[in-house]
Short mmCIF file of C-alpha atoms and ligand atoms in Angstrom, two decimals:
data_model
loop_
_atom_site.label_atom_id
_atom_site.label_comp_id
_atom_site.label_asym_id
_atom_site.label_seq_id
_atom_site.Cartn_x
_atom_site.Cartn_y
_atom_site.Cartn_z
CA MET X 1 49.73 3.57 -20.59
CA ARG X 2 49.22 7.42 -19.66
CA LYS X 3 52.79 9.50 -19.37
CA LYS X 4 51.81 9.76 -15.87
CA ILE X 5 50.52 7.60 -13.26
CA ARG X 6 46.89 8.17 -12.39
CA VAL X 7 46.48 7.48 -8.68
CA LEU X 8 42.87 7.98 -7.37
CA SER X 9 42.98 8.00 -3.19
CA ILE X 10 39.57 6.50 -1.67
CA PHE X 11 38.91 7.51 1.98
CA GLY X 12 36.29 8.07 4.16
CA THR X 13 36.77 8.26 8.08
CA ARG X 14 38.87 10.31 10.54
CA PRO X 15 41.89 7.93 10.97
CA GLU X 16 41.94 7.17 7.15
CA ALA X 17 42.25 10.60 6.22
CA ILE X 18 44.85 11.24 8.99
CA LYS X 19 47.08 8.33 7.65
CA MET X 20 45.91 9.04 3.58
CA ALA X 21 46.95 12.64 4.27
CA PRO X 22 50.69 12.32 4.29
CA VAL X 23 50.19 9.96 1.32
CA ILE X 24 48.31 12.29 -0.59
CA LYS X 25 50.96 15.13 0.27
CA GLU X 26 53.63 12.96 -1.35
CA LEU X 27 51.70 12.10 -4.39
CA GLU X 28 51.12 15.64 -5.44
CA SER X 29 54.94 16.60 -4.74
CA ARG X 30 55.67 14.29 -7.47
CA PRO X 31 53.66 16.15 -10.51
CA ASP X 32 55.57 15.20 -13.44
CA SER X 33 55.13 11.21 -12.73
CA VAL X 34 51.49 11.11 -10.87
CA GLU X 35 48.84 12.60 -11.39
CA SER X 36 46.37 12.47 -7.83
CA ARG X 37 42.97 12.44 -7.81
CA VAL X 38 41.13 12.38 -3.96
CA VAL X 39 37.47 10.84 -3.50
CA VAL X 40 35.96 10.96 -0.11
CA THR X 41 32.85 9.14 0.73
CA ALA X 42 32.53 10.99 3.71
CA GLN X 43 31.46 8.23 5.81
CA HIS X 44 32.29 10.70 8.46
CA ARG X 45 31.32 14.00 7.97
CA GLU X 46 32.62 16.31 10.88
CA MET X 47 35.35 14.45 11.64
CA LEU X 48 36.41 13.89 8.22
CA ASP X 49 36.14 17.45 7.59
CA GLN X 50 38.42 18.33 10.59
CA VAL X 51 41.43 16.65 8.94
CA LEU X 52 40.94 17.88 5.60
CA ARG X 53 40.75 21.47 7.00
CA VAL X 54 44.11 20.44 9.24
CA PHE X 55 45.85 19.29 5.88
CA SER X 56 44.85 21.49 3.74
CA LEU X 57 43.27 18.82 1.42
CA GLN X 58 40.69 19.21 -1.20
CA PRO X 59 38.92 16.08 -2.67
CA ASP X 60 38.06 15.95 -6.33
CA TYR X 61 34.83 14.15 -5.41
CA ASP X 62 32.69 13.91 -2.31
CA LEU X 63 30.14 11.35 -1.87
CA ALA X 64 28.66 12.75 0.88
CA ILE X 65 27.11 9.41 1.99
CA MET X 66 26.93 9.70 6.04
CA ARG X 67 23.73 9.44 7.56
CA PRO X 68 22.94 9.70 11.19
CA GLY X 69 22.98 6.01 12.98
CA GLN X 70 23.95 4.17 9.39
CA ASP X 71 24.32 0.65 9.24
CA LEU X 72 27.25 -1.63 7.62
CA PHE X 73 24.41 -1.91 4.43
CA ASP X 74 23.94 1.69 4.05
CA VAL X 75 28.02 2.44 3.75
CA THR X 76 28.85 -0.35 1.87
CA GLU X 77 25.75 0.41 -0.79
CA ALA X 78 26.26 4.16 -0.58
CA VAL X 79 30.24 3.65 -1.35
CA LEU X 80 29.87 1.17 -3.73
CA ARG X 81 27.13 3.26 -6.04
CA GLY X 82 28.65 6.40 -5.37
CA LEU X 83 32.29 5.16 -6.96
CA LYS X 84 31.05 3.57 -9.93
CA ASN X 85 30.46 6.60 -12.37
CA ILE X 86 33.80 8.30 -10.74
CA LEU X 87 36.02 5.17 -10.92
CA ALA X 88 34.38 4.77 -14.94
CA ARG X 89 35.11 8.49 -15.74
CA GLU X 90 38.40 9.00 -14.10
CA GLU X 91 39.64 5.07 -15.20
CA PRO X 92 42.62 5.70 -12.71
CA ASP X 93 46.02 3.13 -13.29
CA MET X 94 45.69 2.34 -9.13
CA VAL X 95 43.25 2.97 -6.41
CA LEU X 96 44.84 3.23 -3.09
CA VAL X 97 42.86 2.49 0.02
CA GLN X 98 43.89 2.53 3.85
CA GLY X 99 43.17 -0.04 6.49
CA ASP X 100 40.15 -1.56 7.25
CA THR X 101 36.58 0.57 7.62
CA THR X 102 33.74 0.05 5.28
CA THR X 103 34.77 2.29 3.16
CA THR X 104 38.23 0.60 2.55
CA PHE X 105 36.44 -2.70 1.72
CA ALA X 106 33.72 -1.23 -0.21
CA GLY X 107 36.44 1.31 -2.32
CA ALA X 108 38.54 -2.01 -3.05
CA LEU X 109 35.56 -3.90 -4.01
CA ALA X 110 34.17 -1.18 -6.38
CA ALA X 111 37.95 -0.87 -7.80
CA PHE X 112 38.03 -4.71 -8.28
CA TYR X 113 34.60 -4.69 -10.35
CA LEU X 114 36.07 -2.49 -12.78
CA ARG X 115 39.42 -4.38 -13.10
CA ILE X 116 41.43 -1.53 -11.53
CA PRO X 117 44.44 -2.32 -9.39
CA VAL X 118 44.15 -1.69 -6.07
CA GLY X 119 46.94 -0.78 -3.60
CA HIS X 120 46.49 -1.31 0.49
CA VAL X 121 48.10 1.35 2.32
CA GLU X 122 48.46 -0.35 6.33
CA ALA X 123 48.07 -3.97 4.91
CA GLY X 124 48.59 -7.10 6.96
CA LEU X 125 47.13 -6.15 10.34
CA ARG X 126 45.22 -9.07 11.93
CA THR X 127 43.66 -10.30 15.59
CA TYR X 128 42.50 -13.69 13.51
CA GLU X 129 39.09 -13.01 15.57
CA LYS X 130 36.09 -13.13 12.85
CA TYR X 131 34.24 -10.23 15.12
CA ALA X 132 37.12 -8.30 17.07
CA PRO X 133 37.22 -5.86 15.87
CA PHE X 134 33.86 -5.68 13.96
CA PRO X 135 33.62 -5.47 10.89
CA GLU X 136 37.36 -4.13 10.37
CA GLU X 137 39.02 -7.56 10.77
CA ILE X 138 36.74 -9.38 7.66
CA ASN X 139 37.11 -5.77 6.11
CA ARG X 140 41.01 -6.29 5.84
CA VAL X 141 41.10 -9.66 5.13
CA LEU X 142 38.89 -9.20 2.23
CA THR X 143 40.46 -6.15 1.19
CA SER X 144 43.84 -7.90 1.19
CA HIS X 145 42.46 -10.51 -1.23
CA LEU X 146 41.24 -7.61 -3.39
CA ALA X 147 44.43 -5.64 -3.45
CA ASP X 148 47.16 -5.92 -6.19
CA LEU X 149 50.11 -4.03 -3.84
CA HIS X 150 50.08 -4.47 -0.34
CA PHE X 151 52.00 -1.61 1.99
CA ALA X 152 52.41 -3.50 5.38
CA PRO X 153 53.44 -1.19 8.23
CA THR X 154 55.70 -3.97 9.96
CA ALA X 155 57.53 -7.18 9.23
CA THR X 156 54.63 -8.65 11.54
CA ALA X 157 51.81 -7.37 9.25
CA ARG X 158 54.07 -8.93 6.16
CA ASP X 159 54.59 -12.20 7.35
CA ALA X 160 50.44 -12.11 8.08
CA LEU X 161 50.10 -11.65 4.36
CA LEU X 162 52.50 -14.80 3.38
CA LYS X 163 50.74 -16.94 5.56
CA GLU X 164 47.00 -16.05 3.67
CA GLY X 165 48.85 -16.89 0.07
CA ILE X 166 49.64 -12.93 -0.64
CA ASP X 167 52.32 -13.09 -3.29
CA GLY X 168 55.57 -11.69 -1.32
CA LYS X 169 56.74 -9.93 -4.71
CA ARG X 170 53.69 -7.61 -3.93
CA ILE X 171 54.26 -6.72 -0.25
CA VAL X 172 56.48 -3.70 0.58
CA ILE X 173 57.33 -2.76 4.34
CA THR X 174 56.71 1.02 4.10
CA GLY X 175 56.25 1.91 8.08
CA ASN X 176 52.51 3.29 9.09
CA PRO X 177 52.12 6.90 7.46
CA VAL X 178 50.45 7.59 11.03
CA ILE X 179 54.15 8.77 11.88
CA ASP X 180 54.58 10.67 9.39
CA ALA X 181 51.27 12.54 9.72
CA LEU X 182 52.25 12.68 13.75
CA GLN X 183 55.28 14.26 12.97
CA LEU X 184 54.12 16.79 10.89
CA ALA X 185 51.19 17.62 13.77
CA VAL X 186 53.88 18.19 16.30
CA GLN X 187 55.62 20.76 14.57
CA LYS X 188 52.38 22.92 13.69
CA PRO X 189 51.21 25.48 15.97
CA PHE X 190 47.53 24.72 17.99
CA ARG X 191 45.23 26.24 20.42
CA LEU X 192 43.70 24.21 23.33
CA GLU X 193 40.00 25.15 24.38
CA PRO X 194 40.13 26.78 28.02
CA GLU X 195 38.37 24.21 29.72
CA LEU X 196 41.18 21.66 28.90
CA GLU X 197 43.88 23.56 29.93
CA ARG X 198 41.93 23.93 33.03
CA ALA X 199 41.92 19.95 33.11
CA PHE X 200 45.86 20.31 33.45
CA LEU X 201 45.93 23.10 35.73
CA GLU X 202 43.73 21.63 38.16
CA ASN X 203 44.48 18.02 38.30
CA GLY X 204 47.94 16.43 38.83
CA ARG X 205 47.52 13.61 36.55
CA VAL X 206 45.28 13.52 33.54
CA ILE X 207 43.81 10.60 31.61
CA LEU X 208 42.97 10.55 27.82
CA LEU X 209 40.12 8.53 27.20
CA THR X 210 38.69 7.66 23.38
CA THR X 211 36.14 5.33 23.12
CA HIS X 212 33.99 3.79 19.89
CA ARG X 213 34.47 0.50 18.69
CA ARG X 214 30.76 -1.17 17.83
CA GLU X 215 31.99 -4.34 19.80
CA ASN X 216 31.84 -2.21 22.88
CA LEU X 217 28.89 -0.11 22.34
CA GLY X 218 26.47 -0.77 25.53
CA GLY X 219 27.23 -2.82 28.22
CA PRO X 220 31.03 -2.75 27.79
CA LEU X 221 31.35 0.84 27.39
CA ARG X 222 29.05 1.26 30.64
CA GLU X 223 31.65 -0.95 32.47
CA VAL X 224 34.56 1.09 31.40
CA TYR X 225 32.73 4.50 32.13
CA LEU X 226 31.96 2.96 35.72
CA ALA X 227 35.59 2.32 36.34
CA LEU X 228 36.53 5.65 35.88
CA ARG X 229 34.18 6.98 37.83
CA GLY X 230 35.58 4.68 40.84
CA LEU X 231 39.14 6.26 39.78
CA LEU X 232 38.07 9.47 40.32
CA ASP X 233 36.63 8.93 43.32
CA HIS X 234 39.78 7.02 44.64
CA TYR X 235 42.04 9.67 43.35
CA PRO X 236 41.78 13.30 43.85
CA ASP X 237 44.25 14.51 41.97
CA LEU X 238 43.23 12.96 38.83
CA GLY X 239 41.05 14.16 35.74
CA VAL X 240 39.98 12.99 32.71
CA ILE X 241 39.88 14.25 29.07
CA PHE X 242 36.93 12.43 27.09
CA PRO X 243 36.76 13.91 23.25
CA VAL X 244 33.50 12.00 22.60
CA HIS X 245 33.11 10.12 19.53
CA LYS X 246 29.79 11.26 17.39
CA ASN X 247 28.35 7.93 16.82
CA PRO X 248 25.08 8.45 18.86
CA ALA X 249 25.54 5.03 20.42
CA VAL X 250 28.71 6.40 22.47
CA ARG X 251 26.87 9.19 23.55
CA ARG X 252 24.15 7.82 24.97
CA GLU X 253 26.15 5.92 27.35
CA VAL X 254 28.74 8.81 28.13
CA ASP X 255 25.61 10.78 29.14
CA ARG X 256 24.07 8.33 31.16
CA VAL X 257 27.38 7.66 33.27
CA LEU X 258 29.67 10.57 33.01
CA ALA X 259 27.54 13.82 31.87
CA GLY X 260 27.88 16.47 35.16
CA VAL X 261 31.10 13.86 36.83
CA LYS X 262 33.17 16.21 38.06
CA ARG X 263 37.06 16.43 37.02
CA VAL X 264 35.81 14.42 33.65
CA TYR X 265 36.47 17.02 30.73
CA LEU X 266 33.84 15.75 27.73
CA THR X 267 34.55 17.74 24.52
CA GLU X 268 33.57 17.25 21.18
CA PRO X 269 36.23 15.20 19.10
CA LEU X 270 39.44 17.66 18.91
CA ASP X 271 40.96 19.13 15.72
CA TYR X 272 44.38 16.31 15.23
CA LEU X 273 46.99 18.97 16.21
CA PRO X 274 45.09 20.01 19.78
CA PHE X 275 44.66 15.90 20.35
CA VAL X 276 47.98 15.09 19.65
CA ASN X 277 49.05 17.56 22.26
CA VAL X 278 46.70 16.37 24.76
CA MET X 279 48.21 12.90 24.14
CA LYS X 280 51.66 14.46 24.64
CA ARG X 281 50.66 16.18 27.90
CA ALA X 282 48.21 13.18 29.40
CA HIS X 283 49.86 10.91 32.10
CA LEU X 284 48.25 7.79 30.34
CA VAL X 285 45.76 6.82 27.55
CA LEU X 286 42.80 4.80 27.66
CA THR X 287 41.32 4.11 24.50
CA ASP X 288 39.79 1.67 22.16
CA SER X 289 40.95 3.02 19.04
CA GLY X 290 43.80 1.93 16.41
CA GLY X 291 45.44 4.55 15.61
CA ILE X 292 46.29 5.89 18.85
CA GLN X 293 47.61 2.37 19.92
CA GLU X 294 50.43 3.62 17.43
CA GLU X 295 50.85 7.28 18.12
CA ALA X 296 50.88 7.01 22.29
CA PRO X 297 53.75 4.73 21.85
CA ALA X 298 55.73 7.27 19.99
CA LEU X 299 55.11 10.06 22.16
CA GLY X 300 55.94 7.70 25.37
CA LYS X 301 52.73 7.65 26.56
CA PRO X 302 51.45 4.24 28.52
CA VAL X 303 48.41 3.07 26.53
CA LEU X 304 45.63 0.66 28.11
CA VAL X 305 43.76 -0.83 25.30
CA LEU X 306 40.02 -1.30 26.02
CA ARG X 307 40.02 -4.67 23.98
CA ASP X 308 40.62 -8.40 24.44
CA VAL X 309 42.72 -8.40 21.59
CA THR X 310 44.72 -6.02 19.30
CA GLU X 311 46.04 -6.26 15.48
CA ARG X 312 48.84 -4.22 16.57
CA PRO X 313 51.06 -6.62 18.75
CA GLU X 314 54.53 -4.39 18.40
CA ALA X 315 53.84 -2.01 21.18
CA VAL X 316 52.40 -4.90 23.30
CA ALA X 317 55.68 -6.47 22.86
CA ALA X 318 57.63 -3.54 23.40
CA GLY X 319 55.89 -2.83 26.50
CA THR X 320 54.02 0.68 25.88
CA ALA X 321 50.37 -0.84 25.54
CA ARG X 322 48.67 -3.17 27.47
CA LEU X 323 45.47 -5.06 26.86
CA VAL X 324 42.87 -4.55 29.73
CA GLY X 325 39.40 -5.66 27.87
CA THR X 326 36.68 -3.63 29.50
CA ASP X 327 35.98 -5.22 32.78
CA ARG X 328 34.96 -2.66 35.29
CA ASP X 329 37.51 -4.17 37.98
CA ARG X 330 40.06 -4.96 35.37
CA VAL X 331 40.85 -1.54 34.16
CA GLU X 332 40.30 -0.21 37.46
CA ALA X 333 42.99 -2.22 38.86
CA ALA X 334 45.39 -1.67 35.60
CA VAL X 335 45.01 2.25 35.65
CA SER X 336 45.65 2.30 39.68
CA ARG X 337 48.66 -0.14 39.01
CA LEU X 338 49.90 2.47 36.84
CA LEU X 339 49.23 5.47 39.04
CA GLU X 340 50.94 3.92 42.15
CA ASP X 341 53.75 1.91 41.29
CA ARG X 342 56.37 4.51 39.68
CA ASP X 343 58.29 1.37 37.95
CA ALA X 344 55.63 0.22 36.21
CA TYR X 345 54.99 3.54 34.87
CA ARG X 346 58.12 4.18 34.21
CA GLU X 347 58.70 0.75 32.33
CA MET X 348 55.66 1.86 30.05
CA ALA X 349 56.51 5.02 29.12
CA GLU X 350 59.47 4.79 27.52
CA ALA X 351 59.27 5.95 23.86
CA VAL X 352 59.10 3.44 21.20
CA ASN X 353 58.14 3.49 17.63
CA PRO X 354 57.65 0.35 15.85
CA TYR X 355 55.29 1.87 13.80
CA GLY X 356 57.26 3.98 11.52
CA ASP X 357 60.04 6.63 10.89
CA GLY X 358 58.13 9.34 9.33
CA LYS X 359 58.70 7.87 5.72
CA ALA X 360 56.01 5.75 5.00
CA ALA X 361 54.27 7.79 2.30
CA SER X 362 57.61 8.44 0.06
CA ARG X 363 58.08 4.32 0.46
CA ILE X 364 54.06 3.82 -0.72
CA VAL X 365 54.71 6.32 -3.83
CA GLN X 366 57.80 5.17 -4.77
CA ALA X 367 56.32 1.39 -4.53
CA VAL X 368 53.30 2.59 -7.01
CA LEU X 369 55.94 3.87 -9.08
CA TRP X 370 58.10 0.95 -9.15
CA TYR X 371 54.53 -1.29 -9.72
CA PHE X 372 54.35 0.44 -12.98
CA ASN X 373 57.96 0.22 -13.86
CA ARG X 374 58.39 3.89 -13.54
CA GLY X 375 61.46 3.14 -10.71
CA PRO X 376 63.24 0.99 -8.26
CA ALA X 377 61.82 -0.45 -5.26
CA PRO X 378 61.65 1.28 -1.97
CA GLU X 379 64.06 -0.23 0.75
CA ALA X 380 62.09 -1.64 3.63
CA PHE X 381 61.02 -0.05 6.58
CA CYS X 382 63.12 -1.31 9.38
CA PRO X 383 62.13 -0.17 12.76
CA PRO X 384 64.73 0.89 15.66
CA ALA X 385 65.63 -1.88 18.15
CA PHE X 386 62.75 -2.07 20.79
CA ARG X 387 62.75 -4.07 24.32
CA ILE X 388 60.70 -7.37 23.67
C1 LIG L 1 34.08 3.98 11.71
C2 LIG L 1 34.52 2.61 11.24
C3 LIG L 1 35.61 1.97 12.16
C4 LIG L 1 36.84 3.23 12.43
C5 LIG L 1 35.78 4.34 13.14
C6 LIG L 1 37.12 5.51 12.81
C7 LIG L 1 33.13 1.16 10.20
C8 LIG L 1 32.12 0.13 9.54
N1 LIG L 1 33.32 1.49 10.78
O1 LIG L 1 33.56 3.60 12.81
O2 LIG L 1 36.35 1.20 11.65
O3 LIG L 1 37.73 2.75 13.41
O4 LIG L 1 35.09 5.03 12.04
O5 LIG L 1 36.07 6.30 13.98
O6 LIG L 1 33.65 1.30 8.84
N2 LIG L 1 28.92 10.13 13.20
C9 LIG L 1 28.49 11.77 12.82
N3 LIG L 1 29.94 12.49 12.47
C10 LIG L 1 31.02 11.91 11.95
C11 LIG L 1 31.23 10.60 12.16
C12 LIG L 1 30.16 10.14 12.81
O7 LIG L 1 27.46 12.00 13.17
O8 LIG L 1 31.72 12.92 11.63
C13 LIG L 1 27.93 9.66 13.83
C14 LIG L 1 26.76 9.03 12.65
O9 LIG L 1 25.45 9.45 13.38
C15 LIG L 1 27.14 7.71 11.89
C16 LIG L 1 27.85 7.41 13.41
O10 LIG L 1 28.52 8.18 13.85
O11 LIG L 1 25.94 7.02 11.62
C17 LIG L 1 28.72 5.90 13.18
O12 LIG L 1 29.72 6.15 12.17
P1 LIG L 1 30.16 5.22 11.26
O13 LIG L 1 31.32 5.72 10.24
O14 LIG L 1 29.01 4.33 10.64
O15 LIG L 1 30.97 4.06 12.59
P2 LIG L 1 31.92 4.50 13.48
O16 LIG L 1 31.60 3.74 14.42
O17 LIG L 1 32.72 5.98 13.33
N1 LIG L 2 41.55 11.61 16.80
C1 LIG L 2 41.72 13.03 17.01
N2 LIG L 2 40.71 13.85 17.39
C2 LIG L 2 39.99 12.85 18.85
C3 LIG L 2 40.12 11.65 18.75
C4 LIG L 2 41.04 11.02 18.21
O1 LIG L 2 42.16 13.75 15.75
O2 LIG L 2 39.52 13.85 19.33
C5 LIG L 2 42.51 10.99 16.17
C6 LIG L 2 43.81 10.57 16.58
O3 LIG L 2 45.22 10.95 16.94
C7 LIG L 2 44.19 9.14 15.58
C8 LIG L 2 42.95 8.98 14.95
O4 LIG L 2 41.76 9.98 15.27
O5 LIG L 2 45.31 9.34 14.59
C9 LIG L 2 41.91 7.77 15.59
O6 LIG L 2 40.77 7.58 14.73
P1 LIG L 2 39.46 6.33 15.83
O7 LIG L 2 39.88 6.35 17.15
O8 LIG L 2 38.32 7.35 15.74
O9 LIG L 2 39.88 5.50 14.99
P2 LIG L 2 40.73 4.10 14.71
O10 LIG L 2 41.96 4.35 14.30
O11 LIG L 2 40.07 3.34 15.73
O12 LIG L 2 40.15 3.54 13.31
#
């Protein structure tokens, strides 16, 4: 074993980059004990580069695999092939992957093929539905069984891993580094496009909308967008800010239903800092995103989740998130209730933060050192009490 532990982090999409940024900063802050290497697959291109810029991350390797309209075979194959020589050359002591994308799964598989230990950030999230979300549920189950060290964000996630036979001695409850990233982001200066400033000036209440889940593409997204048109007709003080995901399949539906609709402010994906600040100023959030289900509760924003199941039950239990699916009438009814019933709104808008305390990255790196017998195990993250 080398004097320093060589840790190679692999990620490729926007949310992985946001959640790995604090971990990489923490690895880099311990140069006496850790050598940090970063490989981006660039499963996302522009949306990944936005995050690399915000956090000043400079990857050592960039696989540049993104292709327009790529499918799961394309991504899996390109990640595996791209990583083979890099892993063989770098011989890391541990590979870190994050979450449940195809980069995550293929990255863990590549490391396993070379018998390199794998650490999994955000381990143990489950819906127990094979196709929801697709393919993320199976990506994360498989990644758990490839991994050697599991960074569970919450006790619920730890319990899910234990149920699947994962060795409890290899699970550490760390909190989710998304809260570390959020804490960094809210302190930094940012600039909001004039068009979005206008959205807040001209409308009494602004909904922040994001959509991208594969299982929602097509009909379900159309239903959601039609629901918004209905709501805009009904509530003249309402505006909608919608940073549109780069996936062409999402953009097709947006063009069909929302292009040119008054009080809908369509933008390119926002940089993380303006995005977080729009979330802070919005009245409520409507999303099928995973990460936003963690951030919005921490900012005290009600989140209506455009899905039938979630792997993040903590915010639902705490009352700040509610599952509303994608049915047009159901979405309209759920938003209307929050717009009309002050008590219902207030109950959901209480800030709760079951996902982290801003110290997840530090616990993760400490756990890596502990795995190699270079220090004590970190204390488990224990969330502040929240209402159930
Ligand atoms: C991926 C992840 C999903 C994650 C999401 C976060 C998989 C299978 N899916 O889904 O788990 O929640 O990222 O956003 O791993 N594109 C661009 N530029 C970009 C990003 C995407 O043009 O910066 C377009 C490309 O045409 C690309 C398409 O979007 O082919 C889809 O990207 P892909 O990463 O395959 O799927 P996502 O839906 O983004
Ligand atoms: N996000 C962003 N700009 C945007 C939309 C989202 O920076 O225009 C951030 C958001 O704050 C969260 C992450 O991207 O941290 C969520 O990414 P996404 O919804 O694409 O993926 P998921 O979390 O569903 O995997």
